[in-house]
Amino acid sequence: MKIVLKHTKQTLAVLALLGSLNAHAASAFDATINRLFITTISVNGASYVNVSATIHSYMLLGVENGTPGADTFDPANNLLTLGSVVFLGTTYNNVRVQLNSFTLLAATPVANTQVTPTTPTTPTTPTSPTTPAAPTPPGGTLTADNTCNLANFQTDLMALINQARASNQICGGVNYPAVAAVAWNSQLFEAAAGHSSDMATQNYFSHTSLDGRTAGQRITAAGYGWTAYGENIAAGQSSVSSVVAGWMASAGHCSNIMNSNFTGVAVACVSNSSSAYNRYWTMNLGRQ
């Protein structure tokens, strides 16, 4: 998820549609951008609101219609049940879908109202955190815990990221020319590992930490003196290739990866089987 959100006319139209559906608690799927919007959903007993995700691959298992049930998601088998969803202007009830590949863009836990998606503009000069920084787990060194115990984690990530940057890419219909390779940065990794650990441990998904810190503040606290930064997050993906593919298929994430201003990068993954999405990914990019 890119920390700067760009709203197109198409997206605004979908948001307007959602506003009209709120009273009915209906979800909506926009097939033109493969974007799913869910008003309220239960995941392993926890409730989330204002959920959005880009769906890359799925299988429709059935539509039962009848009286709408609750929206639920089982991360153990990626089974999504939508009590009511609007698709191409028609409302369908009790839809069961197997999600093969998706990127979670936003989800706000009901129990913690301070976790809300933010849309700050990326500052051009470093600033000091205005909120006292919470302790960040050591992340400069790659371990099994901050790489989801995946083999060749750093090597595979750098190969995929710089392979993408080495050629023209289309991000949300916009052409991005090839740009120079980025280098792995241990300070960016410390910030990424700390945020992934925090999300996995405290069971939330947002660019904003539960204590209110932004990505820029976390990166500054890790000792990286940035002049520009970006952050992508994802949840649920089981491999390096799937998370990079998901980011490249999403306009905001893709444009972050193809941003010529960035010279450094790092990605962390932390797993917690008791959390809603099991694996939590954070990519930090920056320029000093």
mmCIF file of C-alpha atoms in Angstrom:
data_model
loop_
_atom_site.group_PDB
_atom_site.id
_atom_site.type_symbol
_atom_site.label_atom_id
_atom_site.label_comp_id
_atom_site.label_asym_id
_atom_site.label_seq_id
_atom_site.Cartn_x
_atom_site.Cartn_y
_atom_site.Cartn_z
ATOM 1 C CA MET A 1 0.000 0.000 0.000
ATOM 2 C CA LYS A 2 1.401 3.339 -0.976
ATOM 3 C CA ILE A 3 1.334 5.985 1.708
ATOM 4 C CA VAL A 4 0.197 8.644 -0.763
ATOM 5 C CA LEU A 5 -3.208 7.736 -2.194
ATOM 6 C CA LYS A 6 -4.241 9.057 -5.602
ATOM 7 C CA HIS A 7 -8.011 9.154 -6.160
ATOM 8 C CA THR A 8 -9.136 8.840 -9.791
ATOM 9 C CA LYS A 9 -12.603 9.764 -10.995
ATOM 10 C CA GLN A 10 -13.315 6.067 -11.242
ATOM 11 C CA THR A 11 -12.301 5.463 -7.626
ATOM 12 C CA LEU A 12 -14.358 8.418 -6.430
ATOM 13 C CA ALA A 13 -17.374 7.011 -8.252
ATOM 14 C CA VAL A 14 -16.925 3.690 -6.471
ATOM 15 C CA LEU A 15 -16.597 5.461 -3.117
ATOM 16 C CA ALA A 16 -19.805 7.347 -3.831
ATOM 17 C CA LEU A 17 -21.487 4.028 -4.565
ATOM 18 C CA LEU A 18 -20.243 2.656 -1.272
ATOM 19 C CA GLY A 19 -21.665 5.632 0.562
ATOM 20 C CA SER A 20 -25.117 4.833 -0.793
ATOM 21 C CA LEU A 21 -24.719 1.200 0.263
ATOM 22 C CA ASN A 22 -23.574 1.810 3.835
ATOM 23 C CA ALA A 23 -27.075 1.707 5.236
ATOM 24 C CA HIS A 24 -27.468 -1.797 3.817
ATOM 25 C CA ALA A 25 -23.995 -2.937 4.884
ATOM 26 C CA ALA A 26 -23.454 -4.225 1.351
ATOM 27 C CA SER A 27 -19.991 -4.841 -0.076
ATOM 28 C CA ALA A 28 -19.045 -3.883 -3.615
ATOM 29 C CA PHE A 29 -16.707 -5.270 -6.256
ATOM 30 C CA ASP A 30 -15.431 -3.012 -9.043
ATOM 31 C CA ALA A 31 -14.331 -5.338 -11.846
ATOM 32 C CA THR A 32 -12.651 -2.513 -13.776
ATOM 33 C CA ILE A 33 -9.924 -2.239 -11.137
ATOM 34 C CA ASN A 34 -10.430 -5.625 -9.425
ATOM 35 C CA ARG A 35 -11.113 -3.790 -6.170
ATOM 36 C CA LEU A 36 -13.294 -5.229 -3.413
ATOM 37 C CA PHE A 37 -14.783 -2.957 -0.746
ATOM 38 C CA ILE A 38 -16.249 -4.521 2.406
ATOM 39 C CA THR A 39 -18.134 -2.519 5.011
ATOM 40 C CA THR A 40 -17.734 -4.935 7.947
ATOM 41 C CA ILE A 41 -16.162 -8.382 8.101
ATOM 42 C CA SER A 42 -15.334 -10.992 10.742
ATOM 43 C CA VAL A 43 -11.918 -12.691 10.643
ATOM 44 C CA ASN A 44 -11.271 -15.398 13.215
ATOM 45 C CA GLY A 45 -13.721 -13.739 15.580
ATOM 46 C CA ALA A 46 -12.262 -10.214 15.160
ATOM 47 C CA SER A 47 -14.275 -7.530 13.380
ATOM 48 C CA TYR A 48 -12.877 -5.115 10.793
ATOM 49 C CA VAL A 49 -14.489 -2.194 8.962
ATOM 50 C CA ASN A 50 -13.634 -0.189 5.842
ATOM 51 C CA VAL A 51 -11.801 -3.090 4.248
ATOM 52 C CA SER A 52 -10.482 -2.835 0.703
ATOM 53 C CA ALA A 53 -8.420 -5.298 -1.315
ATOM 54 C CA THR A 54 -7.204 -5.831 -4.849
ATOM 55 C CA ILE A 55 -8.251 -9.298 -6.037
ATOM 56 C CA HIS A 56 -5.726 -10.790 -8.454
ATOM 57 C CA SER A 57 -7.115 -14.327 -8.786
ATOM 58 C CA TYR A 58 -10.217 -16.003 -7.382
ATOM 59 C CA MET A 59 -12.688 -18.841 -7.858
ATOM 60 C CA LEU A 60 -16.416 -18.363 -7.370
ATOM 61 C CA LEU A 61 -17.676 -21.293 -5.292
ATOM 62 C CA GLY A 62 -21.360 -20.472 -5.132
ATOM 63 C CA VAL A 63 -24.157 -17.928 -4.752
ATOM 64 C CA GLU A 64 -26.984 -18.996 -2.461
ATOM 65 C CA ASN A 65 -28.960 -15.716 -2.364
ATOM 66 C CA GLY A 66 -31.777 -15.770 0.205
ATOM 67 C CA THR A 67 -31.459 -13.756 3.414
ATOM 68 C CA PRO A 68 -28.011 -12.111 3.593
ATOM 69 C CA GLY A 69 -25.645 -13.549 6.179
ATOM 70 C CA ALA A 70 -22.518 -12.029 7.682
ATOM 71 C CA ASP A 71 -19.314 -11.207 5.807
ATOM 72 C CA THR A 72 -16.551 -13.565 6.982
ATOM 73 C CA PHE A 73 -13.040 -14.529 5.934
ATOM 74 C CA ASP A 74 -11.117 -17.647 6.921
ATOM 75 C CA PRO A 75 -7.375 -16.965 6.396
ATOM 76 C CA ALA A 76 -6.580 -20.653 6.893
ATOM 77 C CA ASN A 77 -7.975 -21.451 3.442
ATOM 78 C CA ASN A 78 -8.608 -17.939 2.026
ATOM 79 C CA LEU A 79 -12.359 -18.586 1.953
ATOM 80 C CA LEU A 80 -14.382 -15.359 1.692
ATOM 81 C CA THR A 81 -18.127 -15.291 2.324
ATOM 82 C CA LEU A 82 -20.008 -12.098 1.444
ATOM 83 C CA GLY A 83 -23.486 -11.754 2.876
ATOM 84 C CA SER A 84 -24.354 -9.132 0.287
ATOM 85 C CA VAL A 85 -22.253 -7.755 -2.574
ATOM 86 C CA VAL A 86 -22.969 -5.417 -5.482
ATOM 87 C CA PHE A 87 -21.404 -6.470 -8.785
ATOM 88 C CA LEU A 88 -22.110 -4.644 -12.086
ATOM 89 C CA GLY A 89 -25.189 -3.019 -10.559
ATOM 90 C CA THR A 90 -26.736 -6.255 -9.286
ATOM 91 C CA THR A 91 -26.846 -7.330 -5.638
ATOM 92 C CA TYR A 92 -25.978 -10.938 -4.812
ATOM 93 C CA ASN A 93 -26.440 -12.527 -1.390
ATOM 94 C CA ASN A 94 -24.373 -15.195 0.363
ATOM 95 C CA VAL A 95 -21.524 -15.372 -2.126
ATOM 96 C CA ARG A 96 -18.664 -17.795 -1.409
ATOM 97 C CA VAL A 97 -15.306 -17.078 -3.040
ATOM 98 C CA GLN A 98 -11.925 -18.808 -2.900
ATOM 99 C CA LEU A 99 -9.249 -16.084 -3.020
ATOM 100 C CA ASN A 100 -6.176 -17.435 -4.780
ATOM 101 C CA SER A 101 -4.197 -14.190 -4.809
ATOM 102 C CA PHE A 102 -5.020 -10.794 -3.329
ATOM 103 C CA THR A 103 -3.466 -7.703 -1.785
ATOM 104 C CA LEU A 104 -5.089 -6.281 1.318
ATOM 105 C CA LEU A 105 -5.088 -2.480 1.052
ATOM 106 C CA ALA A 106 -6.831 -1.359 4.239
ATOM 107 C CA ALA A 107 -8.613 -2.804 7.264
ATOM 108 C CA THR A 108 -9.568 -1.027 10.476
ATOM 109 C CA PRO A 109 -10.158 -3.112 13.629
ATOM 110 C CA VAL A 110 -13.471 -2.261 15.300
ATOM 111 C CA ALA A 111 -11.938 -2.516 18.761
ATOM 112 C CA ASN A 112 -9.356 0.214 18.112
ATOM 113 C CA THR A 113 -10.742 3.360 16.538
ATOM 114 C CA GLN A 114 -7.395 5.163 16.397
ATOM 115 C CA VAL A 115 -6.134 2.901 13.610
ATOM 116 C CA THR A 116 -7.369 4.685 10.503
ATOM 117 C CA PRO A 117 -5.847 4.895 7.018
ATOM 118 C CA THR A 118 -4.131 8.233 6.457
ATOM 119 C CA THR A 119 -3.204 10.058 3.263
ATOM 120 C CA PRO A 120 -0.284 12.345 4.149
ATOM 121 C CA THR A 121 1.831 13.849 1.408
ATOM 122 C CA THR A 122 5.373 12.531 1.507
ATOM 123 C CA PRO A 123 7.471 15.308 3.093
ATOM 124 C CA THR A 124 10.579 16.503 1.288
ATOM 125 C CA THR A 125 12.727 17.035 4.364
ATOM 126 C CA PRO A 126 13.292 14.834 7.438
ATOM 127 C CA THR A 127 11.234 15.578 10.511
ATOM 128 C CA SER A 128 11.572 14.306 14.036
ATOM 129 C CA PRO A 129 8.798 12.148 15.484
ATOM 130 C CA THR A 130 6.157 14.187 17.259
ATOM 131 C CA THR A 131 4.904 11.104 19.082
ATOM 132 C CA PRO A 132 7.238 9.295 21.492
ATOM 133 C CA ALA A 133 8.645 6.330 19.606
ATOM 134 C CA ALA A 134 7.609 2.926 20.872
ATOM 135 C CA PRO A 135 10.338 0.333 21.335
ATOM 136 C CA THR A 136 11.197 -1.208 17.973
ATOM 137 C CA PRO A 137 12.359 -4.831 17.897
ATOM 138 C CA PRO A 138 15.908 -5.098 16.484
ATOM 139 C CA GLY A 139 15.548 -5.551 12.757
ATOM 140 C CA GLY A 140 18.864 -4.655 11.133
ATOM 141 C CA THR A 141 19.844 -8.319 10.956
ATOM 142 C CA LEU A 142 17.750 -10.776 8.967
ATOM 143 C CA THR A 143 16.465 -13.641 11.088
ATOM 144 C CA ALA A 144 13.898 -16.390 10.674
ATOM 145 C CA ASP A 145 11.443 -14.265 12.693
ATOM 146 C CA ASN A 146 11.600 -11.162 10.491
ATOM 147 C CA THR A 147 11.719 -13.031 7.162
ATOM 148 C CA CYS A 148 8.854 -15.463 7.856
ATOM 149 C CA ASN A 149 11.493 -18.201 7.808
ATOM 150 C CA LEU A 150 11.629 -18.009 3.990
ATOM 151 C CA ALA A 151 14.802 -19.228 2.294
ATOM 152 C CA ASN A 152 16.809 -16.778 0.118
ATOM 153 C CA PHE A 153 14.573 -13.983 1.384
ATOM 154 C CA GLN A 154 16.807 -10.975 0.698
ATOM 155 C CA THR A 155 18.356 -12.369 -2.490
ATOM 156 C CA ASP A 156 14.996 -13.186 -4.061
ATOM 157 C CA LEU A 157 13.463 -9.841 -3.098
ATOM 158 C CA MET A 158 16.302 -7.789 -4.518
ATOM 159 C CA ALA A 159 16.257 -9.810 -7.731
ATOM 160 C CA LEU A 160 12.504 -9.280 -8.227
ATOM 161 C CA ILE A 161 12.509 -5.599 -7.241
ATOM 162 C CA ASN A 162 15.449 -4.629 -9.437
ATOM 163 C CA GLN A 163 14.204 -6.824 -12.268
ATOM 164 C CA ALA A 164 10.989 -4.796 -12.232
ATOM 165 C CA ARG A 165 12.885 -1.487 -12.105
ATOM 166 C CA ALA A 166 15.094 -2.530 -15.021
ATOM 167 C CA SER A 167 12.259 -2.336 -17.559
ATOM 168 C CA ASN A 168 9.244 -0.190 -18.354
ATOM 169 C CA GLN A 169 6.221 -0.911 -16.159
ATOM 170 C CA ILE A 170 2.559 0.070 -16.415
ATOM 171 C CA CYS A 171 1.242 1.073 -12.992
ATOM 172 C CA GLY A 172 -2.496 1.718 -13.018
ATOM 173 C CA GLY A 173 -2.436 2.708 -16.680
ATOM 174 C CA VAL A 174 0.567 5.025 -16.263
ATOM 175 C CA ASN A 175 3.844 4.168 -17.986
ATOM 176 C CA TYR A 176 6.917 4.174 -15.739
ATOM 177 C CA PRO A 177 10.266 3.998 -17.574
ATOM 178 C CA ALA A 178 13.116 1.805 -16.389
ATOM 179 C CA VAL A 179 15.047 3.257 -13.447
ATOM 180 C CA ALA A 180 18.283 2.530 -11.624
ATOM 181 C CA ALA A 181 18.532 -0.379 -9.217
ATOM 182 C CA VAL A 182 18.017 0.161 -5.485
ATOM 183 C CA ALA A 183 20.306 -1.186 -2.765
ATOM 184 C CA TRP A 184 19.327 -3.017 0.420
ATOM 185 C CA ASN A 185 19.513 -0.758 3.483
ATOM 186 C CA SER A 186 19.741 -2.167 7.012
ATOM 187 C CA GLN A 187 18.129 0.897 8.624
ATOM 188 C CA LEU A 188 15.131 0.683 6.322
ATOM 189 C CA PHE A 189 14.976 -3.011 7.171
ATOM 190 C CA GLU A 190 14.929 -2.230 10.895
ATOM 191 C CA ALA A 191 11.955 0.099 10.373
ATOM 192 C CA ALA A 192 10.173 -2.455 8.160
ATOM 193 C CA ALA A 193 10.799 -5.345 10.557
ATOM 194 C CA GLY A 194 9.587 -3.315 13.501
ATOM 195 C CA HIS A 195 6.329 -2.383 11.768
ATOM 196 C CA SER A 196 5.636 -5.920 10.519
ATOM 197 C CA SER A 197 6.297 -7.243 14.021
ATOM 198 C CA ASP A 198 3.969 -4.645 15.532
ATOM 199 C CA MET A 199 1.141 -5.448 13.099
ATOM 200 C CA ALA A 200 1.523 -9.198 13.587
ATOM 201 C CA THR A 201 1.740 -8.962 17.377
ATOM 202 C CA GLN A 202 -1.101 -6.479 17.845
ATOM 203 C CA ASN A 203 -3.286 -7.849 15.033
ATOM 204 C CA TYR A 204 -3.896 -4.774 12.872
ATOM 205 C CA PHE A 205 -3.123 -3.670 9.322
ATOM 206 C CA SER A 206 -2.321 -0.029 8.664
ATOM 207 C CA HIS A 207 0.484 2.359 7.718
ATOM 208 C CA THR A 208 -0.160 4.118 11.035
ATOM 209 C CA SER A 209 1.084 2.356 14.162
ATOM 210 C CA LEU A 210 -1.340 1.943 17.047
ATOM 211 C CA ASP A 211 0.653 4.611 18.937
ATOM 212 C CA GLY A 212 0.078 7.055 16.065
ATOM 213 C CA ARG A 213 3.508 6.918 14.412
ATOM 214 C CA THR A 214 3.761 7.267 10.643
ATOM 215 C CA ALA A 215 6.133 5.428 8.319
ATOM 216 C CA GLY A 216 8.369 8.503 8.179
ATOM 217 C CA GLN A 217 8.640 8.613 11.957
ATOM 218 C CA ARG A 218 9.470 4.914 12.164
ATOM 219 C CA ILE A 219 12.142 5.278 9.471
ATOM 220 C CA THR A 220 13.637 8.305 11.238
ATOM 221 C CA ALA A 221 13.695 6.409 14.544
ATOM 222 C CA ALA A 222 15.668 3.629 12.845
ATOM 223 C CA GLY A 223 18.409 6.151 12.054
ATOM 224 C CA TYR A 224 17.705 6.692 8.356
ATOM 225 C CA GLY A 225 17.986 10.395 7.489
ATOM 226 C CA TRP A 226 15.633 10.510 4.551
ATOM 227 C CA THR A 227 14.832 13.212 2.018
ATOM 228 C CA ALA A 228 12.045 11.040 0.558
ATOM 229 C CA TYR A 229 10.420 7.789 1.603
ATOM 230 C CA GLY A 230 7.660 5.381 0.624
ATOM 231 C CA GLU A 231 6.030 2.373 2.223
ATOM 232 C CA ASN A 232 4.139 -0.642 0.888
ATOM 233 C CA ILE A 233 2.405 -3.100 3.192
ATOM 234 C CA ALA A 234 0.637 -6.384 2.514
ATOM 235 C CA ALA A 235 -0.871 -9.222 4.518
ATOM 236 C CA GLY A 236 -1.459 -12.899 3.976
ATOM 237 C CA GLN A 237 0.960 -13.649 1.126
ATOM 238 C CA SER A 238 2.986 -16.822 1.645
ATOM 239 C CA SER A 239 6.006 -16.133 -0.574
ATOM 240 C CA VAL A 240 8.346 -13.412 -1.809
ATOM 241 C CA SER A 241 7.139 -13.846 -5.387
ATOM 242 C CA SER A 242 3.455 -13.540 -4.478
ATOM 243 C CA VAL A 243 3.878 -10.367 -2.433
ATOM 244 C CA VAL A 244 5.980 -8.646 -5.105
ATOM 245 C CA ALA A 245 3.513 -9.728 -7.803
ATOM 246 C CA GLY A 246 0.658 -8.308 -5.732
ATOM 247 C CA TRP A 247 2.431 -4.992 -5.257
ATOM 248 C CA MET A 248 3.310 -4.735 -8.953
ATOM 249 C CA ALA A 249 -0.332 -5.396 -9.869
ATOM 250 C CA SER A 250 -1.507 -2.483 -7.703
ATOM 251 C CA ALA A 251 -1.084 1.052 -9.066
ATOM 252 C CA GLY A 252 0.082 2.743 -5.855
ATOM 253 C CA HIS A 253 2.424 -0.022 -4.774
ATOM 254 C CA CYS A 254 3.855 -0.368 -8.281
ATOM 255 C CA SER A 255 4.564 3.363 -8.596
ATOM 256 C CA ASN A 256 6.419 3.265 -5.281
ATOM 257 C CA ILE A 257 8.650 0.454 -6.545
ATOM 258 C CA MET A 258 9.254 2.298 -9.841
ATOM 259 C CA ASN A 259 9.951 5.675 -8.217
ATOM 260 C CA SER A 260 13.298 6.934 -9.527
ATOM 261 C CA ASN A 261 13.833 9.053 -6.392
ATOM 262 C CA PHE A 262 14.418 5.997 -4.210
ATOM 263 C CA THR A 263 17.897 4.532 -3.853
ATOM 264 C CA GLY A 264 17.393 2.231 -0.847
ATOM 265 C CA VAL A 265 14.923 -0.516 -0.023
ATOM 266 C CA ALA A 266 14.194 -3.237 2.498
ATOM 267 C CA VAL A 267 11.343 -5.692 3.059
ATOM 268 C CA ALA A 268 10.419 -7.623 6.201
ATOM 269 C CA CYS A 269 7.858 -10.345 6.893
ATOM 270 C CA VAL A 270 6.681 -11.379 10.360
ATOM 271 C CA SER A 271 4.321 -14.279 11.016
ATOM 272 C CA ASN A 272 1.882 -14.795 13.868
ATOM 273 C CA SER A 273 -0.534 -17.715 13.518
ATOM 274 C CA SER A 274 -2.938 -16.177 16.038
ATOM 275 C CA SER A 275 -3.333 -12.928 14.056
ATOM 276 C CA ALA A 276 -5.967 -12.381 11.381
ATOM 277 C CA TYR A 277 -3.701 -12.613 8.327
ATOM 278 C CA ASN A 278 -0.789 -14.677 9.703
ATOM 279 C CA ARG A 279 1.954 -12.971 7.669
ATOM 280 C CA TYR A 280 2.521 -9.217 7.618
ATOM 281 C CA TRP A 281 4.817 -7.621 5.034
ATOM 282 C CA THR A 282 6.392 -4.153 5.047
ATOM 283 C CA MET A 283 8.513 -2.598 2.290
ATOM 284 C CA ASN A 284 10.297 0.663 3.053
ATOM 285 C CA LEU A 285 11.953 2.680 0.294
ATOM 286 C CA GLY A 286 13.974 5.833 0.760
ATOM 287 C CA ARG A 287 16.542 8.344 -0.365
ATOM 288 C CA GLN A 288 19.027 10.065 1.917
#
